[in-house]
Structure formats: C-alpha cells, structure tokens
Coordinates of C-alpha atoms in Angstrom, one line a residue:
M7 CA -35.6 45.1 -45.8
Y8 CA -34.2 42.4 -48.1
V9 CA -33.7 38.9 -46.7
C10 CA -32.5 37.2 -49.9
S11 CA -30.4 39.5 -52.1
C12 CA -30.0 36.7 -54.7
F13 CA -33.7 36.8 -55.5
G14 CA -34.8 40.1 -54.1
I15 CA -37.0 38.6 -51.4
T16 CA -38.0 40.9 -48.5
E17 CA -39.0 40.3 -44.9
A18 CA -42.6 41.2 -45.8
Q19 CA -42.6 38.5 -48.5
V20 CA -41.2 35.8 -46.2
K21 CA -43.8 36.8 -43.6
K22 CA -46.6 36.6 -46.2
H23 CA -45.5 33.1 -47.2
A24 CA -45.3 32.1 -43.5
D25 CA -48.9 33.5 -42.9
A26 CA -50.0 31.4 -45.9
G27 CA -48.6 28.2 -44.1
A28 CA -44.9 28.0 -44.9
C29 CA -43.3 26.9 -41.6
T30 CA -39.7 26.0 -42.6
P31 CA -37.0 27.5 -44.7
R32 CA -37.5 24.7 -47.2
Q33 CA -41.2 25.7 -47.5
I34 CA -40.2 29.3 -48.0
A35 CA -37.7 28.3 -50.6
S36 CA -40.5 26.4 -52.4
A37 CA -42.7 29.4 -52.3
C38 CA -40.2 32.1 -53.5
K39 CA -36.7 30.5 -54.0
A40 CA -35.3 32.4 -51.1
G41 CA -32.4 30.4 -49.7
T42 CA -31.8 28.3 -52.8
D43 CA -28.8 30.1 -54.3
C44 CA -26.0 31.1 -51.9
G45 CA -27.8 30.1 -48.7
G46 CA -26.7 33.2 -46.8
C47 CA -30.3 34.1 -45.9
V48 CA -31.4 30.8 -44.5
R49 CA -30.6 31.7 -40.9
R50 CA -32.4 35.0 -41.3
I51 CA -35.4 33.1 -42.7
Q52 CA -35.2 30.7 -39.7
A53 CA -35.2 33.7 -37.3
L54 CA -38.2 35.3 -39.1
L55 CA -40.2 32.0 -38.8
G56 CA -39.2 31.6 -35.2
R57 CA -41.0 29.0 -33.1
G58 CA -44.4 30.6 -33.4
D59 CA -47.7 28.9 -34.1
C60 CA -47.6 26.6 -37.1
P61 CA -50.3 24.0 -37.6
R62 CA -47.9 21.8 -39.6
R63 CA -45.2 22.0 -36.9
E64 CA -47.8 21.0 -34.2
L65 CA -48.7 17.9 -36.3
L66 CA -45.1 17.0 -36.8
D67 CA -44.4 17.4 -33.0
Q68 CA -47.4 15.1 -32.3
R69 CA -46.0 12.4 -34.6
R70 CA -42.5 12.6 -32.9
E71 CA -43.7 12.1 -29.3
P72 CA -41.9 9.1 -28.0
A73 CA -44.0 6.1 -27.0
A74 CA -44.7 5.8 -23.3
V75 CA -43.6 2.6 -21.6
S76 CA -45.6 1.4 -18.5
A77 CA -44.1 -0.2 -15.5
L78 CA -45.2 -3.6 -16.9
G79 CA -43.2 -3.0 -20.0
D80 CA -46.2 -2.4 -22.3
V81 CA -45.7 0.2 -24.9
H82 CA -48.4 2.8 -25.3
L83 CA -48.3 4.9 -28.5
P84 CA -49.8 8.4 -28.6
E85 CA -53.3 8.4 -30.2
A86 CA -53.6 9.8 -33.6
A87 CA -55.6 13.0 -34.1

C-alpha cells in the first residue's frame, strides 16, 4: 500500500528505512523524499514508525532527562553513556 503518493513510496519502503535506522519522519524524508511534497503522508509515516525500539530515540531520551535536585539544592546531572 502506498504511503506517499507524491513519490510512490510504499509502507514496505518506509519500514525498510526504519529497519535501517530512520526513526523520525524527517529521517524517512531524507532517505526517500516521502513527506517532502504535500505533507499528507507525514502522519501515516509517524504511525508506521510508532514508538518502537529506536537506538537514536533512546539516546535522545537520555539526553533530555531533567537534572535531579537533591534536598540540599545540589544539582545532579545524569551520567553520560
């Protein structure tokens, strides 16, 4: 089934790019142009990507964790991996 009719990109192609490491609609667009013309397929691409395992997303989530503040007011930053 086609996801992007502007560029003829199928669900299978989006999933292939996702398996290769594309974790966001922008990364899919970089890989195959899907979502860069009319934009009507971006929500479908988001749905196909879901919230599944993505090594890049896990790294981003780790960077976004807020710093913990102790009762003494000291700020403790999460340790870098």
